[in-house]
Amino acid sequence: MSQQLPPFAELLAQCTTSAVHLETRDLYATDVEDHDLKAWRAGELADVSDRSSWWSWFHDAVADAVARGVAVQRARVVSLPATEYIRFEHACTPRNLAAGEDVRWLPRDQALGLLLPAHDYWLFDGQVVRWHHFAGDGRHLRDELDERPVSADHAGKAFAAVWDRAVPHAEFVLD
């Protein structure tokens, strides 16, 4: 595994075909002052059509990649009934879609039989994995770059298996 960790936007900018993201946690710790989470809790999340209120460097990076022909896909494996944080993510997903991501959801009970990694990750062009390490309470600890072909192969197969079973965002209803 490589010790250097290029910024996410740089890795995405180098992609030529695909960038896929697998998320498997029901809780991601956010700063207690997170503006969007507070707004969502208050029923005041900015409308997706008002890009100036939510568009960020991340959305720029995704939109640029998609404009170059890179398929950007995100699959979320979630427990139902959903946690508050997953409900928040679901409400914010139209932002990902507006940037050009394709997002699908898989209820955890429908993931039975799939061999999934213990960590969330991004897989770039089917070759480079950026593993995300989290604490049990959802705090992000660090990321790790992995360029081993076997890791990329396993990550690609795991993502494809989830993607095949997952439901497109527009069709997915939280219970």
XYZ file of C-alpha atoms in Angstrom:
175
model
C 0.000 0.000 0.000
C 1.200 3.452 -0.871
C 2.130 5.944 1.859
C 1.295 9.019 -0.233
C -2.321 10.071 -0.311
C -3.277 12.448 -3.111
C -6.347 14.580 -2.488
C -9.653 13.038 -3.556
C -10.200 15.681 -6.253
C -6.817 14.849 -7.763
C -7.601 11.133 -7.899
C -10.947 11.855 -9.532
C -9.328 14.264 -11.992
C -6.999 11.466 -13.118
C -9.873 9.053 -13.814
C -10.634 8.141 -17.386
C -13.453 5.592 -17.082
C -14.987 5.120 -13.631
C -15.070 6.154 -10.008
C -17.241 4.084 -7.697
C -17.970 4.612 -4.026
C -19.278 1.956 -1.653
C -20.759 3.125 1.644
C -21.758 0.558 4.244
C -22.128 2.476 7.495
C -25.368 3.666 9.088
C -23.644 6.509 10.910
C -21.046 9.000 9.804
C -20.084 11.487 12.496
C -20.427 15.055 11.408
C -19.342 18.214 13.066
C -22.066 19.232 15.535
C -22.071 22.582 13.763
C -22.741 21.009 10.340
C -24.944 23.564 8.614
C -26.720 21.122 6.292
C -27.516 18.625 9.033
C -28.920 21.396 11.235
C -30.944 22.775 8.324
C -32.304 19.323 7.487
C -33.307 18.718 11.110
C -35.149 22.052 11.038
C -36.844 21.184 7.733
C -34.895 23.944 5.981
C -32.425 22.096 3.742
C -31.559 24.255 0.726
C -33.432 23.369 -2.441
C -31.312 21.466 -4.943
C -32.117 24.086 -7.593
C -30.325 26.743 -5.489
C -26.809 25.517 -6.293
C -25.112 28.549 -4.791
C -26.267 27.429 -1.348
C -24.772 23.926 -1.426
C -22.468 23.337 -4.425
C -18.901 22.595 -3.304
C -15.460 21.557 -4.545
C -16.674 17.942 -4.376
C -19.567 18.616 -6.732
C -17.202 20.470 -9.083
C -14.848 17.483 -9.146
C -17.685 15.051 -9.863
C -19.243 17.268 -12.541
C -15.861 17.714 -14.244
C -15.248 13.955 -14.235
C -18.706 13.205 -15.609
C -18.215 15.835 -18.328
C -15.042 13.949 -19.362
C -17.059 10.744 -19.675
C -16.188 9.187 -16.315
C -19.015 7.128 -14.796
C -19.340 8.177 -11.148
C -21.441 5.752 -9.110
C -22.258 5.501 -5.413
C -23.896 2.530 -3.701
C -25.114 2.690 -0.138
C -25.838 -0.420 1.922
C -28.176 0.662 4.716
C -30.101 -0.793 7.607
C -33.848 -0.266 7.734
C -35.442 1.391 9.468
C -32.837 3.990 8.625
C -30.801 5.960 11.124
C -31.219 9.707 11.300
C -27.972 10.165 9.409
C -29.048 7.883 6.556
C -32.299 9.847 6.311
C -30.213 13.009 6.065
C -28.014 11.457 3.345
C -31.112 10.396 1.432
C -32.434 13.959 1.577
C -29.102 15.331 0.291
C -28.641 12.768 -2.501
C -30.287 14.982 -5.158
C -27.114 17.084 -4.864
C -25.006 14.080 -5.879
C -27.372 13.437 -8.767
C -27.201 17.077 -9.874
C -23.411 16.792 -10.053
C -23.758 13.724 -12.286
C -23.391 10.819 -9.863
C -25.585 7.766 -10.212
C -26.681 6.662 -6.738
C -28.287 3.412 -5.635
C -29.396 2.041 -2.272
C -29.380 -1.538 -0.988
C -31.208 -2.495 2.203
C -28.746 -4.424 4.352
C -31.012 -7.466 4.596
C -30.838 -7.777 0.805
C -27.028 -7.891 0.928
C -27.017 -11.361 2.473
C -24.571 -13.618 0.694
C -22.437 -10.765 -0.613
C -18.811 -10.620 0.457
C -18.258 -6.970 1.298
C -15.105 -5.285 2.584
C -14.928 -4.034 6.147
C -14.314 -0.459 4.973
C -16.025 2.066 2.750
C -14.000 3.024 -0.298
C -13.654 4.767 -3.616
C -12.315 2.732 -6.539
C -10.790 4.771 -9.351
C -10.672 3.291 -12.869
C -10.856 -0.165 -11.326
C -7.219 0.152 -10.256
C -6.752 2.341 -7.182
C -8.701 1.956 -3.953
C -9.019 4.746 -1.416
C -10.085 2.977 1.779
C -11.878 5.007 4.476
C -11.190 4.103 8.095
C -13.853 5.067 10.655
C -14.190 4.725 14.413
C -17.192 2.884 15.817
C -18.977 6.162 16.518
C -18.675 7.196 12.865
C -15.702 9.535 13.190
C -13.468 9.493 10.131
C -9.989 8.420 11.206
C -7.962 8.335 8.005
C -7.870 7.254 4.398
C -5.450 4.805 2.858
C -4.466 4.351 -0.776
C -4.158 0.795 -2.052
C -2.811 0.106 -5.536
C -2.593 -3.672 -5.248
C -4.400 -5.339 -8.172
C -5.973 -7.940 -5.869
C -7.515 -5.215 -3.692
C -8.877 -3.362 -6.710
C -10.278 -6.598 -8.108
C -12.034 -7.476 -4.842
C -13.364 -3.929 -4.422
C -14.643 -3.888 -7.997
C -16.421 -7.212 -7.603
C -17.974 -6.180 -4.287
C -19.239 -2.921 -5.760
C -20.666 -4.662 -8.837
C -22.499 -7.183 -6.657
C -24.081 -4.416 -4.574
C -24.865 -2.301 -7.644
C -26.682 -5.184 -9.325
C -29.035 -5.611 -6.356
C -29.383 -1.954 -5.381
C -32.320 0.321 -6.124
C -31.853 3.621 -8.009
C -32.276 6.652 -5.768
C -35.457 7.818 -7.536
C -37.123 4.488 -6.701
C -35.778 3.989 -3.183
C -38.106 4.802 -0.308
C -36.881 4.822 3.282
C -39.209 2.909 5.610
